Each structure stands twice: as structure tokens, then as C-alpha cells.
Amino acid sequence: MNVLGLKCFECGFEIEERQMEYLCSRCGKNLEVVYDYNAIKKKISRQGFEKNQDFSIWRYRDFYPLKNLDFRIPLQIGWTSLYQARKLANSFGMEKVWIKDDSRLPSASFKDRASAVSIAKGLEFGFKTICGASTGNAASSTACLCASLGISPVIFVPESAPKAKIAQLLIFGAKVFAVKGSYDQAFDLCIEVSKKYNWYNRNTGYNPYTREGKKNCSYEICEQLGWKVPDIVFVPVGDGNILTGIWKGFKDFYNAGLIDSLPRIVAVQSEGSSAVADAVLGDGKIYPVKANTIADSISVDYPRDGEKAVKAVHESGGTAVKVTDEEILEAIKLLARKEGVFAEPAGVASVAGLRKMVLTGKIKKNEKVVCLITGNGLKDISSALRICGEPVVLDPDPLEVEKEIRKLGII
């Protein structure tokens, strides 16, 4: 293990990694795992990765805070497709756009990356019960991966979570508590209960090890682009933890000498849940909002990793963009019909953000762009049904079929 310890991103207080610590004991802000990059450099190389036949997140084991892989999740996680989205790019007038499709992970969302590493770390620490709060995806990911290990986690979700996501939790055998309140209330309740019973808490933006799993998406992008770095990466943002993980991943590879440059990061948020974007575009401070958006996976009143996300965007030289629910819905249809990828509202926010920045002239058309697709559309079909239209209902009569296909212009 190449870990030096943990460090508070705000006050700089450093601690050794002896036991599970969630937040800085001095100022209460988020902790970050610190690595010995000189030690890592001695173990890894581009050539070594190119020879490695383990096409999963575990090929990057030297960048994780794990002593060994005793608690490796048995499911295939990582190395998702990076498509060059030519038709989508053409519709925007862009030259090169790629989509990183994490909707194909085991629980159908990006969150499997975080769950794999954070769950392994919790088991390494010796915890017997794993819990977490989520709007849906982090919870279903935790339930899915725990099931593969024979574990039944305790999950807190807002009562308003989409039924498809709650069904995932229950079918995987999780103990589910639907909280009569917001995601933020479920989040706080989960922390209170986990402290009382000494459970391992996987909460995003609270547990420092979730970021350590999310960063491997950046590693894959670098490898899949032939060790080249995109100019810009568009990231859907709720709590901000995916964004901080993506930025850390690129910095890991840069510090280890595997890449020669860093991308700009664009934080994409719904106008109805825009605390991080407002901070990036404003005075840099996070002010809670009353979240209201169809993109439930990024619907957050107070982003728990928001301050670090703002710093990451500024450090990268990036920016933020806010999109409406209508623009998100349009992006769902556009991505599906141009590239054959069906994403949920939060999962396609990156595409909506790219489209908006192109239309407003805030991005050069020759820049190389990657959009993260963080969740599958089947997780929230109600949103898709609002825009996809209705099937043609008819009798089993060939003449009726002919009449309808003429109306549709098929013949």
C-alpha cells in the first residue's frame, strides 16, 4: 500500500491511517487520502498497464488505499466503453466528443466504482455492517456489490426515490428505510445511526474512500485515449464527489508520470439543484438550496463534497454550467437516438451541459471532449416516457399497418 495518510483539504491537518476516520477532527471538513507517488512510480509504467490483462478497476491497485485485494468485489467493475460519439458531435458542430458509458456497470451506474473500493476498505477495517444513504444509485450500487459478497447492507433513501431504484435495493437483499423527507435528511439520519451502532458508513462526500474508487474512471479514459488527455471533461454534479474523484484520478496519473497534461473540468448541474455551479460561477462559497429537479441522482440541498468540488474545478481551469430539466430531457432523447445510449436524467446531464456550452459559444468546436454517462435510463423510465411518444395501437390487420406506416413516412 502506497498511502502516506489522510489530510484535511481545508485546514491541512494530517493523520495516519490507523482506524476509520470520516471527517477532520479539527475543522470537520472532508479528508483525502495522500499517496507516495515516488513509491508508485517504481511499481507502474505505461508498458506494464499495456501488458496487464485484468481489465477492471483492480488493474490500478497501486493507486488504492488497500493493503491487499482480499475483499475484492467478484463482479466485473470498470473498463467501460469510451465511445467516440460522431453523430452526437456532428449535431453540436463539434469535431471530437467521447462518451464514457458507466451505465453498463453491474448496478447500472457509475457508483459501482466508489462502492467497490469503499466497501473493500470497510471490510479491511473489520466492520461487520455496512450502511449508506442515497438518492438511489449509490444505494443500489452498495446493495448490489454487497450481495456479491454475501452481505446485506442497511440503506436509507428518501421516500421519493424512483421505484426502479428501490426495487434494485430490495431485490439485492438490502434492509431499506424510506425516509419521509429529503435526501439530506436521509443522509444525516444514516450518519447518526451509524455512529450509534458502529456501522461502516459509505455515504458520498462523508466517507473519504468513495473518492478513491471514483477516480479510476479517469485512469481508464487516459488509457483508452492512448495516454492522451481530453481538453475538457463534463461531469454531472450532485454532492460533488464524482467530480473530485475524476480530478484526483487525472492528477494521480500526472503525478505518477503517466500523462503529460491535465484536462479542464466542467461541473454540470440542474438549475433546480445548483449549489456547486453557483459557487463556481460566484464567490466560491457553497450556499444550500432547496433542490427540485427530475435528475434525482444529483438532487441535493447541501453538497457534502461541494467545497472541494469547487476547488477542483478552479484548479483545473474549468467552469460550471446549469441546465434546465427540459434541456436534460432533450439530451436523453438526443443521446439515445444519435448514439444508442439510454441514460437517466442525471446520467445525461453532461451531454446537456456540453450542448448548452456549444450553443452559447463557450467552447471551441475543435476541443476534445469527454462526457460522463453516470446512470442507465431504465432507472427512471418516467422521465423518458415524458418525451419518447406513444406506440401506434392497431388491430392485427395488414391494411391497418399499411395505413399507419404511410402516415409515418416509412413507405
mmCIF file of C-alpha atoms in Angstrom:
data_model
loop_
_atom_site.group_PDB
_atom_site.id
_atom_site.type_symbol
_atom_site.label_atom_id
_atom_site.label_comp_id
_atom_site.label_asym_id
_atom_site.label_seq_id
_atom_site.Cartn_x
_atom_site.Cartn_y
_atom_site.Cartn_z
ATOM 1 C CA MET A 1 0.000 0.000 0.000
ATOM 2 C CA ASN A 2 1.366 3.389 -1.039
ATOM 3 C CA VAL A 3 -0.625 5.545 1.404
ATOM 4 C CA LEU A 4 1.097 8.215 3.492
ATOM 5 C CA GLY A 5 -2.010 9.094 5.487
ATOM 6 C CA LEU A 6 -5.083 11.318 5.306
ATOM 7 C CA LYS A 7 -5.167 15.094 5.054
ATOM 8 C CA CYS A 8 -7.917 17.638 5.533
ATOM 9 C CA PHE A 9 -8.440 19.543 2.311
ATOM 10 C CA GLU A 10 -9.442 22.661 4.253
ATOM 11 C CA CYS A 11 -7.085 23.112 7.227
ATOM 12 C CA GLY A 12 -4.317 20.744 6.134
ATOM 13 C CA PHE A 13 -4.371 18.641 9.313
ATOM 14 C CA GLU A 14 -2.756 15.251 8.668
ATOM 15 C CA ILE A 15 -3.415 11.917 10.353
ATOM 16 C CA GLU A 16 -2.128 8.388 9.991
ATOM 17 C CA GLU A 17 -4.447 5.764 8.577
ATOM 18 C CA ARG A 18 -4.859 3.592 11.681
ATOM 19 C CA GLN A 19 -8.628 3.444 12.001
ATOM 20 C CA MET A 20 -11.666 4.639 10.113
ATOM 21 C CA GLU A 21 -11.875 8.423 10.094
ATOM 22 C CA TYR A 22 -14.632 10.194 8.183
ATOM 23 C CA LEU A 23 -14.041 13.917 8.715
ATOM 24 C CA CYS A 24 -11.263 16.136 10.016
ATOM 25 C CA SER A 25 -11.221 16.065 13.825
ATOM 26 C CA ARG A 26 -10.127 19.718 13.910
ATOM 27 C CA CYS A 27 -12.411 21.524 11.469
ATOM 28 C CA GLY A 28 -14.971 18.900 10.443
ATOM 29 C CA LYS A 29 -14.212 19.121 6.720
ATOM 30 C CA ASN A 30 -13.542 16.280 4.285
ATOM 31 C CA LEU A 31 -10.432 14.144 4.410
ATOM 32 C CA GLU A 32 -8.381 12.988 1.444
ATOM 33 C CA VAL A 33 -6.048 10.018 1.089
ATOM 34 C CA VAL A 34 -2.443 11.075 0.389
ATOM 35 C CA TYR A 35 -0.143 8.833 -1.657
ATOM 36 C CA ASP A 36 3.595 8.327 -2.033
ATOM 37 C CA TYR A 37 3.926 8.937 -5.762
ATOM 38 C CA ASN A 38 7.647 8.216 -5.745
ATOM 39 C CA ALA A 39 6.866 4.724 -4.474
ATOM 40 C CA ILE A 40 4.103 4.302 -7.052
ATOM 41 C CA LYS A 41 6.407 5.358 -9.900
ATOM 42 C CA LYS A 42 8.724 2.456 -9.074
ATOM 43 C CA LYS A 43 5.899 -0.043 -9.497
ATOM 44 C CA ILE A 44 3.972 1.157 -12.535
ATOM 45 C CA SER A 45 4.549 2.156 -16.154
ATOM 46 C CA ARG A 46 2.595 2.558 -19.362
ATOM 47 C CA GLN A 47 4.135 -0.657 -20.641
ATOM 48 C CA GLY A 48 3.078 -2.501 -17.506
ATOM 49 C CA PHE A 49 -0.525 -1.420 -17.934
ATOM 50 C CA GLU A 50 -0.486 -2.334 -21.617
ATOM 51 C CA LYS A 51 0.565 -5.888 -20.703
ATOM 52 C CA ASN A 52 -1.955 -6.186 -17.867
ATOM 53 C CA GLN A 53 -4.886 -8.423 -18.845
ATOM 54 C CA ASP A 54 -7.008 -7.536 -15.815
ATOM 55 C CA PHE A 55 -9.458 -5.177 -17.495
ATOM 56 C CA SER A 56 -11.205 -3.981 -14.366
ATOM 57 C CA ILE A 57 -10.656 -1.308 -11.747
ATOM 58 C CA TRP A 58 -8.246 -3.643 -9.949
ATOM 59 C CA ARG A 59 -5.558 -3.129 -12.587
ATOM 60 C CA TYR A 60 -4.952 0.179 -10.765
ATOM 61 C CA ARG A 61 -4.434 -1.401 -7.324
ATOM 62 C CA ASP A 62 -1.292 0.666 -6.644
ATOM 63 C CA PHE A 63 -3.473 3.798 -6.544
ATOM 64 C CA TYR A 64 -5.875 2.448 -3.898
ATOM 65 C CA PRO A 65 -5.692 2.634 -0.083
ATOM 66 C CA LEU A 66 -5.976 -1.148 0.254
ATOM 67 C CA LYS A 67 -3.403 -3.411 1.887
ATOM 68 C CA ASN A 68 -4.368 -6.269 -0.431
ATOM 69 C CA LEU A 69 -7.274 -7.451 -2.571
ATOM 70 C CA ASP A 70 -8.728 -9.885 -0.014
ATOM 71 C CA PHE A 71 -12.076 -8.098 -0.224
ATOM 72 C CA ARG A 72 -12.097 -7.555 -3.984
ATOM 73 C CA ILE A 73 -15.647 -7.426 -5.332
ATOM 74 C CA PRO A 74 -16.136 -10.507 -7.576
ATOM 75 C CA LEU A 75 -18.302 -8.651 -10.115
ATOM 76 C CA GLN A 76 -16.784 -7.156 -13.269
ATOM 77 C CA ILE A 77 -16.367 -3.460 -12.485
ATOM 78 C CA GLY A 78 -14.672 -0.901 -14.667
ATOM 79 C CA TRP A 79 -13.195 -0.686 -18.125
ATOM 80 C CA THR A 80 -16.499 0.536 -19.520
ATOM 81 C CA SER A 81 -16.750 1.641 -23.116
ATOM 82 C CA LEU A 82 -15.463 5.016 -24.254
ATOM 83 C CA TYR A 83 -17.374 5.696 -27.458
ATOM 84 C CA GLN A 84 -16.416 8.314 -29.980
ATOM 85 C CA ALA A 85 -19.830 9.891 -30.411
ATOM 86 C CA ARG A 86 -19.531 11.082 -34.005
ATOM 87 C CA LYS A 87 -23.224 11.638 -34.715
ATOM 88 C CA LEU A 88 -23.716 13.446 -31.426
ATOM 89 C CA ALA A 89 -20.655 15.589 -32.110
ATOM 90 C CA ASN A 90 -21.913 16.443 -35.591
ATOM 91 C CA SER A 91 -25.266 17.536 -34.184
ATOM 92 C CA PHE A 92 -23.385 20.002 -31.963
ATOM 93 C CA GLY A 93 -20.949 21.078 -34.658
ATOM 94 C CA MET A 94 -18.119 19.573 -32.594
ATOM 95 C CA GLU A 95 -15.202 17.617 -34.026
ATOM 96 C CA LYS A 96 -14.385 15.106 -31.286
ATOM 97 C CA VAL A 97 -16.708 14.033 -28.500
ATOM 98 C CA TRP A 98 -16.483 10.816 -26.491
ATOM 99 C CA ILE A 99 -18.975 9.378 -24.034
ATOM 100 C CA LYS A 100 -17.791 7.240 -21.128
ATOM 101 C CA ASP A 101 -20.728 4.897 -20.620
ATOM 102 C CA ASP A 102 -20.829 3.805 -16.993
ATOM 103 C CA SER A 103 -24.489 2.863 -17.287
ATOM 104 C CA ARG A 104 -23.143 -0.609 -18.141
ATOM 105 C CA LEU A 105 -21.640 -1.319 -14.738
ATOM 106 C CA PRO A 106 -23.237 -4.096 -12.594
ATOM 107 C CA SER A 107 -25.811 -1.902 -10.843
ATOM 108 C CA ALA A 108 -26.127 0.294 -13.953
ATOM 109 C CA SER A 109 -24.395 3.345 -12.519
ATOM 110 C CA PHE A 110 -21.003 4.988 -12.029
ATOM 111 C CA LYS A 111 -21.355 4.497 -8.265
ATOM 112 C CA ASP A 112 -20.090 0.907 -8.507
ATOM 113 C CA ARG A 113 -16.579 2.318 -8.793
ATOM 114 C CA ALA A 114 -16.881 4.048 -5.435
ATOM 115 C CA SER A 115 -18.683 1.179 -3.750
ATOM 116 C CA ALA A 116 -16.081 -1.393 -4.796
ATOM 117 C CA VAL A 117 -13.165 0.416 -3.166
ATOM 118 C CA SER A 118 -15.019 1.848 -0.163
ATOM 119 C CA ILE A 119 -16.698 -1.458 0.731
ATOM 120 C CA ALA A 120 -13.370 -3.287 0.449
ATOM 121 C CA LYS A 121 -11.847 -0.699 2.787
ATOM 122 C CA GLY A 122 -14.636 -1.058 5.317
ATOM 123 C CA LEU A 123 -14.223 -4.830 5.399
ATOM 124 C CA GLU A 124 -10.461 -4.378 5.691
ATOM 125 C CA PHE A 125 -11.072 -2.254 8.795
ATOM 126 C CA GLY A 126 -13.138 -5.116 10.216
ATOM 127 C CA PHE A 127 -16.654 -3.643 10.097
ATOM 128 C CA LYS A 128 -19.497 -6.172 10.061
ATOM 129 C CA THR A 129 -22.373 -3.928 8.965
ATOM 130 C CA ILE A 130 -22.305 -1.533 6.012
ATOM 131 C CA CYS A 131 -24.798 1.292 5.642
ATOM 132 C CA GLY A 132 -25.372 4.261 3.389
ATOM 133 C CA ALA A 133 -27.792 6.978 2.344
ATOM 134 C CA SER A 134 -28.507 7.841 -1.254
ATOM 135 C CA THR A 135 -30.999 9.240 -3.718
ATOM 136 C CA GLY A 136 -30.843 5.799 -5.299
ATOM 137 C CA ASN A 137 -27.717 4.983 -7.302
ATOM 138 C CA ALA A 138 -25.140 4.819 -4.508
ATOM 139 C CA ALA A 139 -27.614 2.765 -2.508
ATOM 140 C CA SER A 140 -28.379 0.288 -5.290
ATOM 141 C CA SER A 141 -24.671 0.020 -6.008
ATOM 142 C CA THR A 142 -23.923 -0.734 -2.359
ATOM 143 C CA ALA A 143 -26.697 -3.333 -2.253
ATOM 144 C CA CYS A 144 -25.561 -4.967 -5.495
ATOM 145 C CA LEU A 145 -21.899 -5.236 -4.568
ATOM 146 C CA CYS A 146 -22.632 -6.306 -1.003
ATOM 147 C CA ALA A 147 -24.896 -9.057 -2.341
ATOM 148 C CA SER A 148 -21.980 -10.399 -4.379
ATOM 149 C CA LEU A 149 -20.077 -10.744 -1.084
ATOM 150 C CA GLY A 150 -22.978 -12.273 0.830
ATOM 151 C CA ILE A 151 -23.636 -9.118 2.852
ATOM 152 C CA SER A 152 -26.983 -7.407 3.500
ATOM 153 C CA PRO A 153 -26.403 -3.649 3.940
ATOM 154 C CA VAL A 154 -28.646 -1.125 5.670
ATOM 155 C CA ILE A 155 -29.820 1.579 3.273
ATOM 156 C CA PHE A 156 -31.560 4.922 3.816
ATOM 157 C CA VAL A 157 -33.271 6.623 0.862
ATOM 158 C CA PRO A 158 -35.731 9.489 0.568
ATOM 159 C CA GLU A 159 -39.263 8.185 0.171
ATOM 160 C CA SER A 160 -39.378 9.988 -3.196
ATOM 161 C CA ALA A 161 -36.624 7.821 -4.741
ATOM 162 C CA PRO A 162 -37.694 6.264 -8.080
ATOM 163 C CA LYS A 163 -39.404 2.899 -7.646
ATOM 164 C CA ALA A 164 -36.969 1.224 -10.034
ATOM 165 C CA LYS A 165 -34.084 2.135 -7.751
ATOM 166 C CA ILE A 166 -35.896 0.969 -4.617
ATOM 167 C CA ALA A 167 -36.709 -2.299 -6.402
ATOM 168 C CA GLN A 168 -32.995 -2.785 -7.030
ATOM 169 C CA LEU A 169 -32.252 -2.342 -3.342
ATOM 170 C CA LEU A 170 -34.871 -4.836 -2.245
ATOM 171 C CA ILE A 171 -34.061 -7.484 -4.835
ATOM 172 C CA PHE A 172 -30.406 -7.417 -3.760
ATOM 173 C CA GLY A 173 -31.490 -8.128 -0.186
ATOM 174 C CA ALA A 174 -30.732 -4.778 1.433
ATOM 175 C CA LYS A 175 -32.564 -3.615 4.545
ATOM 176 C CA VAL A 176 -34.220 -0.465 3.216
ATOM 177 C CA PHE A 177 -35.539 2.523 5.157
ATOM 178 C CA ALA A 178 -37.504 5.014 3.044
ATOM 179 C CA VAL A 179 -37.244 8.284 4.938
ATOM 180 C CA LYS A 180 -40.156 10.715 4.901
ATOM 181 C CA GLY A 181 -38.046 13.662 3.888
ATOM 182 C CA SER A 182 -35.262 14.782 1.587
ATOM 183 C CA TYR A 183 -32.019 13.083 0.612
ATOM 184 C CA ASP A 184 -30.192 15.374 3.015
ATOM 185 C CA GLN A 185 -32.403 14.217 5.883
ATOM 186 C CA ALA A 186 -31.795 10.571 4.972
ATOM 187 C CA PHE A 187 -28.061 11.331 4.815
ATOM 188 C CA ASP A 188 -27.977 12.877 8.290
ATOM 189 C CA LEU A 189 -30.107 10.095 9.765
ATOM 190 C CA CYS A 190 -27.757 7.481 8.338
ATOM 191 C CA ILE A 191 -24.748 9.179 9.950
ATOM 192 C CA GLU A 192 -26.484 9.397 13.328
ATOM 193 C CA VAL A 193 -27.492 5.728 13.277
ATOM 194 C CA SER A 194 -24.101 4.506 12.030
ATOM 195 C CA LYS A 195 -22.352 6.283 14.897
ATOM 196 C CA LYS A 196 -24.719 4.766 17.443
ATOM 197 C CA TYR A 197 -24.227 1.189 16.243
ATOM 198 C CA ASN A 198 -20.655 1.454 14.926
ATOM 199 C CA TRP A 199 -21.628 0.625 11.354
ATOM 200 C CA TYR A 200 -19.399 1.389 8.389
ATOM 201 C CA ASN A 201 -20.875 4.409 6.614
ATOM 202 C CA ARG A 202 -20.426 4.584 2.849
ATOM 203 C CA ASN A 203 -22.099 7.992 2.440
ATOM 204 C CA THR A 204 -20.854 10.002 -0.511
ATOM 205 C CA GLY A 205 -18.907 13.104 0.478
ATOM 206 C CA TYR A 206 -18.555 11.798 4.030
ATOM 207 C CA ASN A 207 -16.528 8.627 3.587
ATOM 208 C CA PRO A 208 -13.115 9.611 2.123
ATOM 209 C CA TYR A 209 -12.730 6.270 0.349
ATOM 210 C CA THR A 210 -15.618 6.754 -2.094
ATOM 211 C CA ARG A 211 -13.473 9.292 -3.956
ATOM 212 C CA GLU A 212 -10.689 6.708 -4.194
ATOM 213 C CA GLY A 213 -12.978 4.461 -6.217
ATOM 214 C CA LYS A 214 -14.427 7.141 -8.455
ATOM 215 C CA LYS A 215 -11.027 8.314 -9.660
ATOM 216 C CA ASN A 216 -10.364 5.129 -11.627
ATOM 217 C CA CYS A 217 -12.723 6.339 -14.353
ATOM 218 C CA SER A 218 -10.079 8.936 -15.227
ATOM 219 C CA TYR A 219 -7.390 6.271 -15.408
ATOM 220 C CA GLU A 220 -9.457 4.348 -17.941
ATOM 221 C CA ILE A 221 -10.093 7.434 -20.058
ATOM 222 C CA CYS A 222 -6.349 8.102 -20.278
ATOM 223 C CA GLU A 223 -5.578 4.539 -21.311
ATOM 224 C CA GLN A 224 -8.476 4.298 -23.752
ATOM 225 C CA LEU A 225 -7.346 7.501 -25.469
ATOM 226 C CA GLY A 226 -3.831 6.117 -25.895
ATOM 227 C CA TRP A 227 -2.397 8.014 -22.908
ATOM 228 C CA LYS A 228 -3.765 11.267 -24.300
ATOM 229 C CA VAL A 229 -5.814 13.613 -22.156
ATOM 230 C CA PRO A 230 -9.065 15.252 -23.317
ATOM 231 C CA ASP A 231 -9.247 19.015 -23.269
ATOM 232 C CA ILE A 232 -12.456 19.022 -21.236
ATOM 233 C CA VAL A 233 -14.399 16.509 -19.156
ATOM 234 C CA PHE A 234 -18.086 17.190 -18.448
ATOM 235 C CA VAL A 235 -19.215 15.777 -15.090
ATOM 236 C CA PRO A 236 -22.762 15.594 -13.655
ATOM 237 C CA VAL A 237 -22.666 17.010 -10.128
ATOM 238 C CA GLY A 238 -24.800 16.446 -7.042
ATOM 239 C CA ASP A 239 -22.728 16.155 -3.880
ATOM 240 C CA GLY A 240 -19.607 16.868 -5.952
ATOM 241 C CA ASN A 241 -17.846 13.617 -5.089
ATOM 242 C CA ILE A 242 -17.709 12.241 -8.639
ATOM 243 C CA LEU A 243 -16.083 15.457 -9.788
ATOM 244 C CA THR A 244 -13.457 15.447 -7.041
ATOM 245 C CA GLY A 245 -12.736 11.818 -7.816
ATOM 246 C CA ILE A 246 -12.377 12.452 -11.545
ATOM 247 C CA TRP A 247 -9.999 15.344 -10.925
ATOM 248 C CA LYS A 248 -7.954 13.341 -8.441
ATOM 249 C CA GLY A 249 -7.678 10.484 -10.921
ATOM 250 C CA PHE A 250 -6.139 12.671 -13.593
ATOM 251 C CA LYS A 251 -3.805 14.214 -11.017
ATOM 252 C CA ASP A 252 -2.770 10.741 -9.824
ATOM 253 C CA PHE A 253 -1.676 9.754 -13.320
ATOM 254 C CA TYR A 254 0.006 13.123 -13.834
ATOM 255 C CA ASN A 255 1.919 12.885 -10.547
ATOM 256 C CA ALA A 256 2.948 9.327 -11.402
ATOM 257 C CA GLY A 257 4.344 10.472 -14.747
ATOM 258 C CA LEU A 258 1.833 8.565 -16.880
ATOM 259 C CA ILE A 259 0.301 11.614 -18.602
ATOM 260 C CA ASP A 260 1.762 14.970 -19.580
ATOM 261 C CA SER A 261 -1.197 17.319 -19.102
ATOM 262 C CA LEU A 262 -4.465 17.752 -17.234
ATOM 263 C CA PRO A 263 -7.990 18.431 -18.555
ATOM 264 C CA ARG A 264 -10.369 21.210 -17.622
ATOM 265 C CA ILE A 265 -13.349 20.017 -15.617
ATOM 266 C CA VAL A 266 -16.865 21.333 -16.227
ATOM 267 C CA ALA A 267 -19.384 20.798 -13.429
ATOM 268 C CA VAL A 268 -22.894 20.290 -14.791
ATOM 269 C CA GLN A 269 -25.870 20.810 -12.515
ATOM 270 C CA SER A 270 -29.594 21.156 -12.869
ATOM 271 C CA GLU A 271 -30.885 24.688 -12.371
ATOM 272 C CA GLY A 272 -33.054 23.199 -9.631
ATOM 273 C CA SER A 273 -30.055 21.884 -7.675
ATOM 274 C CA SER A 274 -27.151 24.173 -8.414
ATOM 275 C CA ALA A 275 -25.215 24.886 -5.210
ATOM 276 C CA VAL A 276 -21.857 23.820 -6.677
ATOM 277 C CA ALA A 277 -22.379 25.577 -10.005
ATOM 278 C CA ASP A 278 -23.479 28.744 -8.227
ATOM 279 C CA ALA A 279 -20.302 28.660 -6.143
ATOM 280 C CA VAL A 280 -18.054 28.057 -9.152
ATOM 281 C CA LEU A 281 -19.672 30.898 -11.069
ATOM 282 C CA GLY A 282 -19.954 33.133 -7.985
ATOM 283 C CA ASP A 283 -17.875 33.774 -4.877
ATOM 284 C CA GLY A 284 -16.668 30.197 -4.413
ATOM 285 C CA LYS A 285 -18.787 29.573 -1.327
ATOM 286 C CA ILE A 286 -21.413 26.856 -1.000
ATOM 287 C CA TYR A 287 -24.907 28.053 -0.096
ATOM 288 C CA PRO A 288 -27.595 25.387 0.463
ATOM 289 C CA VAL A 289 -30.524 25.311 -1.951
ATOM 290 C CA LYS A 290 -33.946 23.701 -1.933
ATOM 291 C CA ALA A 291 -33.344 21.095 -4.604
ATOM 292 C CA ASN A 292 -36.084 20.409 -7.131
ATOM 293 C CA THR A 293 -35.200 18.576 -10.337
ATOM 294 C CA ILE A 294 -36.126 15.471 -12.315
ATOM 295 C CA ALA A 295 -32.463 14.453 -12.088
ATOM 296 C CA ASP A 296 -32.905 12.744 -8.721
ATOM 297 C CA SER A 297 -29.355 11.377 -8.601
ATOM 298 C CA ILE A 298 -27.946 14.905 -8.499
ATOM 299 C CA SER A 299 -30.767 16.494 -6.498
ATOM 300 C CA VAL A 300 -29.026 17.765 -3.371
ATOM 301 C CA ASP A 301 -29.775 20.626 -0.989
ATOM 302 C CA TYR A 302 -26.299 20.789 0.523
ATOM 303 C CA PRO A 303 -23.479 19.131 -1.478
ATOM 304 C CA ARG A 304 -21.327 17.221 1.013
ATOM 305 C CA ASP A 305 -18.210 17.389 -1.150
ATOM 306 C CA GLY A 306 -19.147 20.733 -2.643
ATOM 307 C CA GLU A 307 -16.311 22.894 -1.342
ATOM 308 C CA LYS A 308 -13.673 20.513 -2.602
ATOM 309 C CA ALA A 309 -15.525 20.209 -5.921
ATOM 310 C CA VAL A 310 -15.419 23.986 -6.367
ATOM 311 C CA LYS A 311 -11.679 23.995 -5.656
ATOM 312 C CA ALA A 312 -11.152 21.152 -8.122
ATOM 313 C CA VAL A 313 -12.967 22.993 -10.914
ATOM 314 C CA HIS A 314 -10.975 26.165 -10.301
ATOM 315 C CA GLU A 315 -7.700 24.255 -10.035
ATOM 316 C CA SER A 316 -8.392 22.587 -13.380
ATOM 317 C CA GLY A 317 -9.144 25.902 -15.073
ATOM 318 C CA GLY A 318 -12.669 24.685 -15.742
ATOM 319 C CA THR A 319 -16.111 26.109 -15.155
ATOM 320 C CA ALA A 320 -19.710 25.156 -14.393
ATOM 321 C CA VAL A 321 -22.923 25.160 -16.381
ATOM 322 C CA LYS A 322 -26.535 24.933 -15.252
ATOM 323 C CA VAL A 323 -29.145 23.164 -17.374
ATOM 324 C CA THR A 324 -32.919 23.075 -17.144
ATOM 325 C CA ASP A 325 -34.951 19.910 -16.711
ATOM 326 C CA GLU A 326 -36.220 20.425 -20.253
ATOM 327 C CA GLU A 327 -32.645 20.516 -21.566
ATOM 328 C CA ILE A 328 -31.900 17.311 -19.664
ATOM 329 C CA LEU A 329 -34.938 15.586 -21.175
ATOM 330 C CA GLU A 330 -33.894 16.697 -24.651
ATOM 331 C CA ALA A 331 -30.407 15.308 -24.023
ATOM 332 C CA ILE A 332 -31.866 11.915 -23.045
ATOM 333 C CA LYS A 333 -33.607 11.692 -26.401
ATOM 334 C CA LEU A 334 -30.654 13.091 -28.333
ATOM 335 C CA LEU A 335 -28.103 10.665 -26.867
ATOM 336 C CA ALA A 336 -30.405 7.687 -27.322
ATOM 337 C CA ARG A 337 -31.245 8.474 -30.948
ATOM 338 C CA LYS A 338 -27.788 9.594 -32.029
ATOM 339 C CA GLU A 339 -25.645 7.015 -30.220
ATOM 340 C CA GLY A 340 -27.932 4.261 -28.942
ATOM 341 C CA VAL A 341 -27.190 5.000 -25.279
ATOM 342 C CA PHE A 342 -30.142 5.337 -22.896
ATOM 343 C CA ALA A 343 -29.267 7.396 -19.819
ATOM 344 C CA GLU A 344 -31.219 8.567 -16.801
ATOM 345 C CA PRO A 345 -31.640 12.345 -16.267
ATOM 346 C CA ALA A 346 -28.597 12.790 -14.003
ATOM 347 C CA GLY A 347 -26.567 10.441 -16.169
ATOM 348 C CA VAL A 348 -27.079 12.549 -19.271
ATOM 349 C CA ALA A 349 -26.633 15.957 -17.634
ATOM 350 C CA SER A 350 -23.095 16.054 -19.023
ATOM 351 C CA VAL A 351 -24.430 15.942 -22.583
ATOM 352 C CA ALA A 352 -26.977 18.655 -21.799
ATOM 353 C CA GLY A 353 -24.167 20.782 -20.394
ATOM 354 C CA LEU A 354 -21.972 20.300 -23.442
ATOM 355 C CA ARG A 355 -24.839 21.176 -25.765
ATOM 356 C CA LYS A 356 -25.590 24.353 -23.825
ATOM 357 C CA MET A 357 -21.964 25.496 -23.824
ATOM 358 C CA VAL A 358 -21.697 24.901 -27.570
ATOM 359 C CA LEU A 359 -24.909 26.833 -28.248
ATOM 360 C CA THR A 360 -23.735 29.740 -26.092
ATOM 361 C CA GLY A 361 -20.305 29.816 -27.727
ATOM 362 C CA LYS A 362 -18.414 28.915 -24.547
ATOM 363 C CA ILE A 363 -16.468 26.023 -26.014
ATOM 364 C CA LYS A 364 -14.274 25.703 -29.089
ATOM 365 C CA LYS A 365 -15.540 23.252 -31.658
ATOM 366 C CA ASN A 366 -12.126 21.638 -32.136
ATOM 367 C CA GLU A 367 -11.661 20.825 -28.452
ATOM 368 C CA LYS A 368 -11.580 17.153 -27.440
ATOM 369 C CA VAL A 369 -14.411 16.477 -25.011
ATOM 370 C CA VAL A 370 -15.437 13.539 -22.825
ATOM 371 C CA CYS A 371 -18.928 13.373 -21.310
ATOM 372 C CA LEU A 372 -19.526 11.027 -18.383
ATOM 373 C CA ILE A 373 -22.735 8.992 -18.584
ATOM 374 C CA THR A 374 -23.299 8.012 -14.981
ATOM 375 C CA GLY A 375 -26.583 6.081 -14.908
ATOM 376 C CA ASN A 376 -28.859 3.923 -17.062
ATOM 377 C CA GLY A 377 -32.187 5.204 -18.331
ATOM 378 C CA LEU A 378 -34.066 2.157 -17.052
ATOM 379 C CA LYS A 379 -33.536 3.510 -13.533
ATOM 380 C CA ASP A 380 -36.071 6.269 -14.221
ATOM 381 C CA ILE A 381 -38.369 5.449 -17.118
ATOM 382 C CA SER A 382 -40.944 8.027 -16.037
ATOM 383 C CA SER A 383 -38.711 10.813 -17.341
ATOM 384 C CA ALA A 384 -38.138 9.069 -20.660
ATOM 385 C CA LEU A 385 -41.867 8.465 -21.090
ATOM 386 C CA ARG A 386 -42.429 12.217 -20.999
ATOM 387 C CA ILE A 387 -40.525 12.699 -24.247
ATOM 388 C CA CYS A 388 -40.481 9.450 -26.213
ATOM 389 C CA GLY A 389 -44.020 9.492 -27.567
ATOM 390 C CA GLU A 390 -46.569 6.668 -27.721
ATOM 391 C CA PRO A 391 -46.719 3.454 -29.766
ATOM 392 C CA VAL A 392 -49.270 3.129 -32.548
ATOM 393 C CA VAL A 393 -52.106 0.870 -31.357
ATOM 394 C CA LEU A 394 -53.866 -1.075 -34.099
ATOM 395 C CA ASP A 395 -55.713 -4.285 -34.911
ATOM 396 C CA PRO A 396 -53.783 -7.292 -36.284
ATOM 397 C CA ASP A 397 -54.659 -6.240 -39.831
ATOM 398 C CA PRO A 398 -52.039 -5.709 -42.598
ATOM 399 C CA LEU A 399 -54.172 -2.973 -44.156
ATOM 400 C CA GLU A 400 -54.113 -1.015 -40.907
ATOM 401 C CA VAL A 401 -50.353 -1.456 -40.746
ATOM 402 C CA GLU A 402 -50.012 -0.106 -44.280
ATOM 403 C CA LYS A 403 -52.164 2.900 -43.445
ATOM 404 C CA GLU A 404 -50.105 3.737 -40.368
ATOM 405 C CA ILE A 405 -46.691 3.275 -41.953
ATOM 406 C CA ARG A 406 -47.742 5.618 -44.742
ATOM 407 C CA LYS A 407 -48.664 8.204 -42.109
ATOM 408 C CA LEU A 408 -45.260 7.745 -40.532
ATOM 409 C CA GLY A 409 -43.493 8.100 -43.868
ATOM 410 C CA ILE A 410 -41.877 4.668 -43.660
ATOM 411 C CA ILE A 411 -43.027 3.887 -47.224
#
